[in-house]
Amino acid sequence: MNVQGTIRVPGDKSISHRALILAALGAGASAIRGILDSHDVRSTASVLRALGVDVPALGPELTVHGVGAEGLRPPGRDLDCGNSGTTTRLMAGVVAARPFTSRFVGDQSLSRRPMRRIIRPLEAMGARIHCERGDGLPMVVYGGGLHGVDWRSEVASAQVKSAVLLAGLVAGVPVSVAEPMRSRDHTERMLAARGVDVRARDGTIALAPIATLPAADVDVPADPSSAAFFAALAAMAQGGELLLRGVCVNPTRTGFLQLLRRMGARVEFLDETTRGGEPVADLRVAPGPLVGADIAGDEVPSMIDELPLAACLAARADGTTRVTGAGELRVKESDRIATVVENLRAVGVEAEELPDGLIVHGTRAPLRGQIAARGDHRIAMAFGVLGTTAGAEIAIDDRACVDVSFPGFWELLARAVAT
Ligand code: S3P
């Protein structure tokens, strides 16, 4: 298989959620260009609408008229977050700071995901939160009357960090969050771009209250987690190269690109620039003889969403790849350790589960079999990429689930492959 062409993948999912939320909380009109129009971001838009914010239909350019931190209204209906953990956890932080009750619901996958990680800090700030079943959704947040907190998170999670920062922002109280490893920092960058005093020192992020959050426009760069599928495709190809335009290359998100280099692919950053506080570049990716790698420690958060794809790439690399320190994968849209290993085996790749990671033995044999994506968008796309390799015949049970983060994925994939 050869690759060719220039591709612009859709807008970054994390930045899109945050652009909507901060626009809603701002004073005045904020324009958002290049937002990701996917199921997850639509969930955030619809939750904001339920809270009284007039969010227009998502499109290439939209304007949100912010209601300010105190303008959110008690929701007249459940806040349905669909499949989106980011919507749930960030918006839980927002509504915890308001003096009303909100009930969060979601699909089956989201309802299984742990909420205690945000419940504990928000309760430490004075909110009361009740999960109707165990540790997951449905979850009722009784908000209001928050005070500041210095929280030490056990997991490196941007969702936990952002929930606390947003609760502090909306309540107008100082907060800090210490994280064991650095997680993506889009919330901090976007707040700083609006003049909020938010500082990172020695692994702790501290936010000082601001009376009024100013409105600000956002240009959403292309999503590095979506670009990763095409970077992997180019890395595994027999020839050619792909140019990926306008990708966010925030260092908290580029772990997978570093990994590709380490495994032997050619990855160049071209025309690096900064837009709205985020570094952006075009990426040129070309194949190389791939070798297995060890993935562990600090680099895990910087490629957390790309690890299923890394495991698929490892299936086509020489030697063994070992991922450790990635127990978080078990609580994503599916148990991504179990789902990846099960599916690699289903197509003839030797793979083993570890409690906090996995081991993959590369093979050159053609890969054939049936994938059970478990409704997980990143599993479907990772195996979709693997399905383009020489001699592969991989059938995926649920191709439509990619709409959670990447509508149009299959069409772009077909376009990039020049056989
Ligand atoms: C996200 C943070 C990550 C990531 C998710 C998006 C965000 O989750 O896996 O896809 O936008 O904050 P954690 O913060 O829970 O690791």
CSV table of C-alpha atoms and ligand atoms in Angstrom, one decimal:
chain,number,residue,atom,x,y,z
A,1,MET,CA,0.0,0.0,0.0
A,2,ASN,CA,1.2,3.5,-0.9
A,3,VAL,CA,-0.1,6.8,0.4
A,4,GLN,CA,-0.3,10.2,-1.1
A,5,GLY,CA,-1.9,13.6,-0.7
A,6,THR,CA,-2.7,16.4,1.6
A,7,ILE,CA,-5.2,16.0,4.4
A,8,ARG,CA,-6.8,18.3,6.9
A,9,VAL,CA,-8.4,16.3,9.6
A,10,PRO,CA,-11.3,17.9,11.6
A,11,GLY,CA,-10.9,20.3,14.5
A,12,ASP,CA,-9.5,19.2,17.9
A,13,LYS,CA,-12.1,17.6,20.1
A,14,SER,CA,-10.6,18.7,23.4
A,15,ILE,CA,-10.3,22.3,22.2
A,16,SER,CA,-13.8,22.3,20.7
A,17,HIS,CA,-15.4,21.3,24.0
A,18,ARG,CA,-13.5,24.0,25.8
A,19,ALA,CA,-14.2,26.7,23.2
A,20,LEU,CA,-17.9,26.2,23.6
A,21,ILE,CA,-17.8,26.1,27.4
A,22,LEU,CA,-15.7,29.2,27.8
A,23,ALA,CA,-17.7,31.0,25.1
A,24,ALA,CA,-20.9,30.2,27.0
A,25,LEU,CA,-19.3,31.5,30.3
A,26,GLY,CA,-17.8,34.6,28.7
A,27,ALA,CA,-19.3,38.1,28.7
A,28,GLY,CA,-20.3,38.9,25.1
A,29,ALA,CA,-19.9,37.2,21.7
A,30,SER,CA,-17.2,34.7,20.9
A,31,ALA,CA,-16.6,33.4,17.4
A,32,ILE,CA,-15.4,29.8,17.0
A,33,ARG,CA,-13.8,28.7,13.7
A,34,GLY,CA,-13.1,25.2,12.7
A,35,ILE,CA,-15.0,23.5,15.6
A,36,LEU,CA,-15.3,19.7,15.4
A,37,ASP,CA,-18.8,18.8,14.4
A,38,SER,CA,-19.0,15.3,16.0
A,39,HIS,CA,-21.3,13.5,18.4
A,40,ASP,CA,-19.2,14.3,21.4
A,41,VAL,CA,-19.0,18.0,20.8
A,42,ARG,CA,-22.7,18.1,19.9
A,43,SER,CA,-23.3,16.7,23.4
A,44,THR,CA,-21.5,19.6,25.0
A,45,ALA,CA,-23.5,22.0,22.8
A,46,SER,CA,-26.8,20.4,23.8
A,47,VAL,CA,-25.9,20.4,27.6
A,48,LEU,CA,-25.1,24.1,27.3
A,49,ARG,CA,-28.4,24.7,25.6
A,50,ALA,CA,-30.2,22.9,28.4
A,51,LEU,CA,-28.6,25.4,30.8
A,52,GLY,CA,-30.0,28.3,28.8
A,53,VAL,CA,-27.1,29.2,26.5
A,54,ASP,CA,-28.1,29.9,22.9
A,55,VAL,CA,-25.6,27.7,21.1
A,56,PRO,CA,-26.2,27.7,17.3
A,57,ALA,CA,-25.9,24.5,15.2
A,58,LEU,CA,-22.2,23.5,14.8
A,59,GLY,CA,-20.6,24.6,11.6
A,60,PRO,CA,-17.3,25.9,10.2
A,61,GLU,CA,-17.9,29.3,11.9
A,62,LEU,CA,-20.3,30.0,14.7
A,63,THR,CA,-20.8,32.7,17.3
A,64,VAL,CA,-21.9,32.0,20.9
A,65,HIS,CA,-23.3,34.8,23.0
A,66,GLY,CA,-22.0,34.1,26.5
A,67,VAL,CA,-24.3,34.4,29.4
A,68,GLY,CA,-21.5,34.8,32.0
A,69,ALA,CA,-20.8,32.5,34.9
A,70,GLU,CA,-24.0,33.6,36.7
A,71,GLY,CA,-26.2,33.4,33.7
A,72,LEU,CA,-26.6,29.7,33.5
A,73,ARG,CA,-30.2,28.6,34.3
A,74,PRO,CA,-31.3,25.4,36.1
A,75,PRO,CA,-31.8,22.8,33.4
A,76,GLY,CA,-35.4,21.7,32.7
A,77,ARG,CA,-34.2,18.3,31.6
A,78,ASP,CA,-31.5,15.7,32.2
A,79,LEU,CA,-28.1,16.7,30.8
A,80,ASP,CA,-27.5,14.0,28.2
A,81,CYS,CA,-23.8,13.6,27.5
A,82,GLY,CA,-24.1,10.7,25.1
A,83,ASN,CA,-20.7,9.0,24.8
A,84,SER,CA,-18.7,12.0,26.0
A,85,GLY,CA,-16.6,11.8,29.2
A,86,THR,CA,-15.2,15.2,28.6
A,87,THR,CA,-18.7,16.8,28.4
A,88,THR,CA,-19.7,15.1,31.6
A,89,ARG,CA,-16.6,15.8,33.7
A,90,LEU,CA,-16.0,19.4,32.5
A,91,MET,CA,-19.7,20.4,32.8
A,92,ALA,CA,-20.0,18.7,36.2
A,93,GLY,CA,-17.3,21.2,37.3
A,94,VAL,CA,-19.3,24.1,35.8
A,95,VAL,CA,-22.7,23.3,37.3
A,96,ALA,CA,-21.2,22.3,40.7
A,97,ALA,CA,-20.5,26.0,41.1
A,98,ARG,CA,-24.1,27.1,40.4
A,99,PRO,CA,-26.9,27.0,43.0
A,100,PHE,CA,-29.2,24.4,41.3
A,101,THR,CA,-29.5,20.7,40.7
A,102,SER,CA,-28.4,19.0,37.5
A,103,ARG,CA,-28.8,15.3,36.6
A,104,PHE,CA,-26.2,13.9,34.1
A,105,VAL,CA,-27.0,10.8,32.0
A,106,GLY,CA,-25.2,9.1,29.1
A,107,ASP,CA,-25.0,6.1,26.9
A,108,GLN,CA,-24.1,2.6,28.2
A,109,SER,CA,-20.4,3.1,27.7
A,110,LEU,CA,-20.3,6.5,29.5
A,111,SER,CA,-22.5,5.2,32.3
A,112,ARG,CA,-19.8,2.6,33.2
A,113,ARG,CA,-17.0,5.2,33.4
A,114,PRO,CA,-15.8,6.4,36.8
A,115,MET,CA,-16.9,9.7,38.2
A,116,ARG,CA,-15.5,9.5,41.7
A,117,ARG,CA,-12.3,11.2,40.4
A,118,ILE,CA,-14.3,14.4,39.9
A,119,ILE,CA,-16.8,13.9,42.6
A,120,ARG,CA,-14.1,13.9,45.3
A,121,PRO,CA,-12.6,17.3,44.5
A,122,LEU,CA,-16.0,18.9,43.8
A,123,GLU,CA,-17.3,17.7,47.1
A,124,ALA,CA,-14.1,19.0,48.8
A,125,MET,CA,-15.1,22.4,47.4
A,126,GLY,CA,-18.6,22.1,49.0
A,127,ALA,CA,-20.8,20.5,46.2
A,128,ARG,CA,-22.9,17.5,46.9
A,129,ILE,CA,-23.0,14.7,44.3
A,130,HIS,CA,-25.0,11.5,44.1
A,131,CYS,CA,-24.4,8.6,41.7
A,132,GLU,CA,-27.6,6.5,41.3
A,133,ARG,CA,-25.6,3.4,40.5
A,134,GLY,CA,-22.1,2.9,41.9
A,135,ASP,CA,-19.5,5.3,40.6
A,136,GLY,CA,-21.0,6.3,37.3
A,137,LEU,CA,-24.0,8.0,35.6
A,138,PRO,CA,-26.8,8.8,36.2
A,139,MET,CA,-25.2,11.4,38.5
A,140,VAL,CA,-27.0,14.3,40.3
A,141,VAL,CA,-25.0,17.4,41.1
A,142,TYR,CA,-26.4,19.7,43.9
A,143,GLY,CA,-24.3,22.8,43.2
A,144,GLY,CA,-23.6,26.2,44.8
A,145,GLY,CA,-21.7,27.7,47.7
A,146,LEU,CA,-18.3,26.4,46.7
A,147,HIS,CA,-15.1,27.4,48.4
A,148,GLY,CA,-11.5,27.1,47.1
A,149,VAL,CA,-9.5,23.9,47.2
A,150,ASP,CA,-5.9,22.6,46.8
A,151,TRP,CA,-6.5,19.3,45.2
A,152,ARG,CA,-4.0,16.5,44.6
A,153,SER,CA,-5.2,14.2,41.8
A,154,GLU,CA,-4.2,10.6,41.8
A,155,VAL,CA,-4.5,10.3,38.1
A,156,ALA,CA,-3.0,12.4,35.3
A,157,SER,CA,-6.3,13.5,33.9
A,158,ALA,CA,-7.1,16.7,32.0
A,159,GLN,CA,-10.7,16.1,32.7
A,160,VAL,CA,-10.2,16.1,36.5
A,161,LYS,CA,-7.9,19.1,36.3
A,162,SER,CA,-10.4,21.0,34.1
A,163,ALA,CA,-13.4,20.1,36.3
A,164,VAL,CA,-11.7,21.8,39.3
A,165,LEU,CA,-10.4,24.8,37.3
A,166,LEU,CA,-13.9,25.4,35.8
A,167,ALA,CA,-15.6,25.0,39.2
A,168,GLY,CA,-13.1,27.6,40.6
A,169,LEU,CA,-13.7,29.9,37.6
A,170,VAL,CA,-17.5,29.8,37.8
A,171,ALA,CA,-17.6,30.0,41.6
A,172,GLY,CA,-15.0,32.8,41.7
A,173,VAL,CA,-12.8,31.0,44.2
A,174,PRO,CA,-9.1,30.2,44.0
A,175,VAL,CA,-8.2,26.5,43.2
A,176,SER,CA,-5.1,24.5,42.5
A,177,VAL,CA,-4.6,21.0,41.2
A,178,ALA,CA,-1.5,18.9,41.5
A,179,GLU,CA,-1.2,16.1,39.0
A,180,PRO,CA,1.2,13.1,39.1
A,181,MET,CA,2.2,13.6,35.4
A,182,ARG,CA,1.4,16.4,33.0
A,183,SER,CA,-1.9,16.0,31.2
A,184,ARG,CA,-3.1,18.1,28.2
A,185,ASP,CA,-3.2,21.8,29.1
A,186,HIS,CA,-5.8,23.2,26.7
A,187,THR,CA,-8.0,24.6,29.5
A,188,GLU,CA,-5.1,26.5,31.0
A,189,ARG,CA,-4.0,27.9,27.6
A,190,MET,CA,-7.5,29.0,26.7
A,191,LEU,CA,-8.1,30.6,30.1
A,192,ALA,CA,-4.7,32.4,30.0
A,193,ALA,CA,-5.6,33.7,26.5
A,194,ARG,CA,-8.6,35.4,28.1
A,195,GLY,CA,-6.5,37.0,30.8
A,196,VAL,CA,-7.2,34.6,33.6
A,197,ASP,CA,-4.4,34.2,36.1
A,198,VAL,CA,-3.6,30.5,35.7
A,199,ARG,CA,-0.1,29.3,36.5
A,200,ALA,CA,1.7,26.0,36.3
A,201,ARG,CA,4.6,25.3,38.8
A,202,ASP,CA,6.1,22.0,39.8
A,203,GLY,CA,3.2,20.0,38.5
A,204,THR,CA,0.6,22.2,40.2
A,205,ILE,CA,-1.8,24.4,38.3
A,206,ALA,CA,-3.3,27.3,40.2
A,207,LEU,CA,-6.2,29.6,39.2
A,208,ALA,CA,-7.0,32.9,40.7
A,209,PRO,CA,-10.6,34.2,40.5
A,210,ILE,CA,-11.6,36.7,37.9
A,211,ALA,CA,-14.7,38.9,38.2
A,212,THR,CA,-15.8,38.6,34.5
A,213,LEU,CA,-14.5,36.2,31.9
A,214,PRO,CA,-14.0,38.1,28.7
A,215,ALA,CA,-15.3,36.8,25.4
A,216,ALA,CA,-12.6,35.7,22.9
A,217,ASP,CA,-12.5,34.1,19.4
A,218,VAL,CA,-11.0,30.7,18.9
A,219,ASP,CA,-9.5,29.1,15.8
A,220,VAL,CA,-9.6,25.4,16.4
A,221,PRO,CA,-6.5,23.6,15.0
A,222,ALA,CA,-6.7,20.1,13.5
A,223,ASP,CA,-6.9,17.3,16.1
A,224,PRO,CA,-3.6,15.5,16.6
A,225,SER,CA,-5.4,12.4,17.8
A,226,SER,CA,-7.3,12.2,14.5
A,227,ALA,CA,-4.2,13.1,12.5
A,228,ALA,CA,-2.4,10.2,14.3
A,229,PHE,CA,-4.4,7.7,12.2
A,230,PHE,CA,-3.0,9.2,9.0
A,231,ALA,CA,0.4,9.5,10.4
A,232,ALA,CA,0.3,5.8,11.3
A,233,LEU,CA,-1.0,5.0,7.8
A,234,ALA,CA,1.9,6.8,6.2
A,235,ALA,CA,4.4,5.2,8.6
A,236,MET,CA,3.1,1.7,7.7
A,237,ALA,CA,2.9,2.3,3.9
A,238,GLN,CA,5.3,0.9,1.4
A,239,GLY,CA,5.9,4.2,-0.2
A,240,GLY,CA,4.7,7.8,-0.7
A,241,GLU,CA,4.1,10.4,2.0
A,242,LEU,CA,1.2,12.3,3.5
A,243,LEU,CA,1.0,16.0,4.4
A,244,LEU,CA,-1.3,16.7,7.3
A,245,ARG,CA,-2.3,20.4,7.5
A,246,GLY,CA,-2.7,22.7,10.5
A,247,VAL,CA,-2.3,20.1,13.3
A,248,CYS,CA,-2.2,21.1,17.0
A,249,VAL,CA,1.3,20.2,18.1
A,250,ASN,CA,0.9,21.1,21.8
A,251,PRO,CA,3.7,19.2,23.5
A,252,THR,CA,1.1,17.5,25.8
A,253,ARG,CA,-0.4,15.9,22.7
A,254,THR,CA,2.6,14.9,20.5
A,255,GLY,CA,3.7,11.7,22.3
A,256,PHE,CA,2.5,9.6,19.4
A,257,LEU,CA,4.5,11.6,16.8
A,258,GLN,CA,7.7,11.1,18.9
A,259,LEU,CA,6.9,7.4,19.1
A,260,LEU,CA,6.5,7.2,15.3
A,261,ARG,CA,10.0,8.6,15.0
A,262,ARG,CA,11.4,6.2,17.6
A,263,MET,CA,9.9,3.3,15.7
A,264,GLY,CA,11.5,4.4,12.5
A,265,ALA,CA,9.0,6.5,10.5
A,266,ARG,CA,9.9,9.9,9.1
A,267,VAL,CA,8.0,12.8,10.7
A,268,GLU,CA,8.7,16.4,10.0
A,269,PHE,CA,7.1,19.5,11.5
A,270,LEU,CA,6.7,22.3,8.8
A,271,ASP,CA,5.7,25.9,9.2
A,272,GLU,CA,5.3,25.8,13.0
A,273,THR,CA,3.4,28.8,14.3
A,274,THR,CA,1.1,29.7,17.3
A,275,ARG,CA,-2.6,30.3,16.9
A,276,GLY,CA,-4.8,31.3,19.9
A,277,GLY,CA,-2.1,30.1,22.3
A,278,GLU,CA,-1.7,26.7,20.7
A,279,PRO,CA,1.3,25.6,18.6
A,280,VAL,CA,0.2,24.4,15.2
A,281,ALA,CA,2.2,22.8,12.3
A,282,ASP,CA,1.9,20.9,9.1
A,283,LEU,CA,3.2,17.4,9.4
A,284,ARG,CA,5.0,15.4,6.7
A,285,VAL,CA,5.0,11.7,7.4
A,286,ALA,CA,6.7,9.0,5.4
A,287,PRO,CA,7.3,5.3,6.0
A,288,GLY,CA,10.4,3.7,7.5
A,289,PRO,CA,11.4,0.2,8.6
A,290,LEU,CA,9.4,0.0,11.8
A,291,VAL,CA,10.8,-1.5,15.0
A,292,GLY,CA,9.0,-2.2,18.3
A,293,ALA,CA,9.3,0.2,21.3
A,294,ASP,CA,8.7,0.4,25.0
A,295,ILE,CA,6.1,3.0,26.0
A,296,ALA,CA,5.9,3.9,29.7
A,297,GLY,CA,5.9,6.7,32.3
A,298,ASP,CA,5.5,10.3,31.6
A,299,GLU,CA,5.0,9.9,27.9
A,300,VAL,CA,1.8,7.9,28.4
A,301,PRO,CA,-0.6,10.9,29.0
A,302,SER,CA,0.8,12.6,25.9
A,303,MET,CA,-0.4,9.8,23.7
A,304,ILE,CA,-3.2,8.3,25.9
A,305,ASP,CA,-5.8,8.3,23.1
A,306,GLU,CA,-3.3,7.0,20.5
A,307,LEU,CA,-2.3,3.9,22.4
A,308,PRO,CA,-4.8,1.6,20.7
A,309,LEU,CA,-3.3,2.9,17.4
A,310,ALA,CA,0.2,2.4,18.7
A,311,ALA,CA,-0.6,-1.2,19.5
A,312,CYS,CA,-1.9,-1.7,15.9
A,313,LEU,CA,1.3,-0.1,14.5
A,314,ALA,CA,3.3,-2.4,16.7
A,315,ALA,CA,1.6,-5.4,15.0
A,316,ARG,CA,3.4,-4.3,11.8
A,317,ALA,CA,6.8,-3.5,13.4
A,318,ASP,CA,9.8,-5.8,13.9
A,319,GLY,CA,10.0,-7.2,17.4
A,320,THR,CA,8.1,-6.6,20.5
A,321,THR,CA,6.3,-3.5,21.8
A,322,ARG,CA,5.5,-3.2,25.5
A,323,VAL,CA,3.1,-0.5,27.0
A,324,THR,CA,3.0,-0.1,30.8
A,325,GLY,CA,1.7,2.6,33.2
A,326,ALA,CA,-1.4,2.9,31.1
A,327,GLY,CA,-4.1,1.5,33.4
A,328,GLU,CA,-6.3,4.5,32.5
A,329,LEU,CA,-7.0,2.7,29.2
A,330,ARG,CA,-9.3,0.4,31.1
A,331,VAL,CA,-11.7,3.2,31.8
A,332,LYS,CA,-12.0,4.9,28.4
A,333,GLU,CA,-14.9,4.5,26.0
A,334,SER,CA,-14.2,0.7,26.3
A,335,ASP,CA,-11.6,-1.2,28.3
A,336,ARG,CA,-9.0,-0.4,25.6
A,337,ILE,CA,-6.4,-2.9,26.9
A,338,ALA,CA,-8.9,-5.8,26.7
A,339,THR,CA,-10.5,-4.6,23.4
A,340,VAL,CA,-7.2,-4.1,21.6
A,341,VAL,CA,-5.7,-7.4,22.7
A,342,GLU,CA,-8.9,-9.3,21.9
A,343,ASN,CA,-9.0,-7.7,18.4
A,344,LEU,CA,-5.3,-8.1,17.6
A,345,ARG,CA,-5.6,-11.8,18.4
A,346,ALA,CA,-8.8,-12.0,16.2
A,347,VAL,CA,-6.7,-10.9,13.2
A,348,GLY,CA,-3.8,-13.2,13.9
A,349,VAL,CA,-1.4,-11.0,16.0
A,350,GLU,CA,0.2,-12.3,19.2
A,351,ALA,CA,-0.7,-10.0,22.0
A,352,GLU,CA,-1.0,-10.1,25.8
A,353,GLU,CA,-2.8,-8.1,28.4
A,354,LEU,CA,-0.9,-6.6,31.4
A,355,PRO,CA,-2.8,-5.1,34.3
A,356,ASP,CA,-1.7,-1.6,33.2
A,357,GLY,CA,-0.8,-2.1,29.5
A,358,LEU,CA,-0.1,-4.7,26.9
A,359,ILE,CA,2.5,-6.5,24.8
A,360,VAL,CA,2.4,-6.9,21.0
A,361,HIS,CA,4.6,-9.1,18.9
A,362,GLY,CA,5.0,-7.8,15.4
A,363,THR,CA,4.2,-10.0,12.4
A,364,ARG,CA,4.5,-9.8,8.6
A,365,ALA,CA,1.7,-12.2,7.9
A,366,PRO,CA,-1.4,-10.8,6.3
A,367,LEU,CA,-4.0,-9.9,8.9
A,368,ARG,CA,-7.4,-11.4,8.6
A,369,GLY,CA,-10.5,-11.4,10.9
A,370,GLN,CA,-13.4,-9.8,12.4
A,371,ILE,CA,-13.2,-6.8,14.8
A,372,ALA,CA,-15.6,-6.1,17.7
A,373,ALA,CA,-15.1,-2.4,18.2
A,374,ARG,CA,-17.3,-2.4,21.3
A,375,GLY,CA,-18.8,0.9,20.1
A,376,ASP,CA,-15.4,2.6,20.6
A,377,HIS,CA,-14.5,5.1,17.9
A,378,ARG,CA,-10.7,4.9,18.4
A,379,ILE,CA,-10.7,1.1,18.2
A,380,ALA,CA,-12.7,1.1,14.9
A,381,MET,CA,-10.3,3.7,13.4
A,382,ALA,CA,-7.1,2.0,14.6
A,383,PHE,CA,-8.1,-1.3,13.1
A,384,GLY,CA,-9.4,0.5,10.0
A,385,VAL,CA,-5.8,1.7,9.4
A,386,LEU,CA,-4.4,-1.8,10.1
A,387,GLY,CA,-6.9,-3.1,7.5
A,388,THR,CA,-5.1,-1.2,4.7
A,389,THR,CA,-1.8,-3.1,5.1
A,390,ALA,CA,-0.7,-5.6,2.4
A,391,GLY,CA,-3.0,-8.7,2.2
A,392,ALA,CA,-5.2,-7.6,5.1
A,393,GLU,CA,-8.9,-8.5,5.2
A,394,ILE,CA,-10.3,-6.9,8.4
A,395,ALA,CA,-14.1,-6.5,8.9
A,396,ILE,CA,-15.2,-4.0,11.6
A,397,ASP,CA,-18.6,-4.6,13.2
A,398,ASP,CA,-19.4,-0.9,13.9
A,399,ARG,CA,-17.9,1.6,11.4
A,400,ALA,CA,-20.4,4.3,12.3
A,401,CYS,CA,-19.1,4.8,15.8
A,402,VAL,CA,-16.2,6.9,14.4
A,403,ASP,CA,-18.8,9.8,14.3
A,404,VAL,CA,-18.1,10.3,18.0
A,405,SER,CA,-14.8,12.1,17.1
A,406,PHE,CA,-14.2,11.9,13.4
A,407,PRO,CA,-17.1,12.1,10.9
A,408,GLY,CA,-15.8,11.4,7.4
A,409,PHE,CA,-12.9,9.2,8.6
A,410,TRP,CA,-13.6,6.3,6.2
A,411,GLU,CA,-13.8,8.6,3.1
A,412,LEU,CA,-10.5,10.3,4.0
A,413,LEU,CA,-8.9,7.0,4.6
A,414,ALA,CA,-9.9,5.7,1.2
A,415,ARG,CA,-8.6,8.9,-0.3
A,416,ALA,CA,-5.2,8.7,1.4
A,417,VAL,CA,-4.5,5.2,0.2
A,418,ALA,CA,-3.2,5.2,-3.4
A,419,THR,CA,-2.8,1.5,-4.4
B,1,S3P,C1,-9.6,14.7,27.4
B,1,S3P,C2,-8.7,14.1,28.3
B,1,S3P,C3,-8.3,12.7,28.2
B,1,S3P,C4,-8.6,12.1,26.9
B,1,S3P,C5,-10.0,12.4,26.4
B,1,S3P,C6,-10.1,13.9,26.2
B,1,S3P,C7,-9.9,16.1,27.5
B,1,S3P,O1,-9.0,12.0,29.3
B,1,S3P,O2,-8.5,10.7,27.0
B,1,S3P,O3,-10.2,11.8,25.1
B,1,S3P,O4,-10.4,16.7,26.6
B,1,S3P,O5,-9.7,16.7,28.6
B,1,S3P,P1,-8.4,12.1,30.8
B,1,S3P,O6,-8.2,13.5,31.1
B,1,S3P,O7,-9.4,11.4,31.7
B,1,S3P,O8,-7.1,11.3,30.7
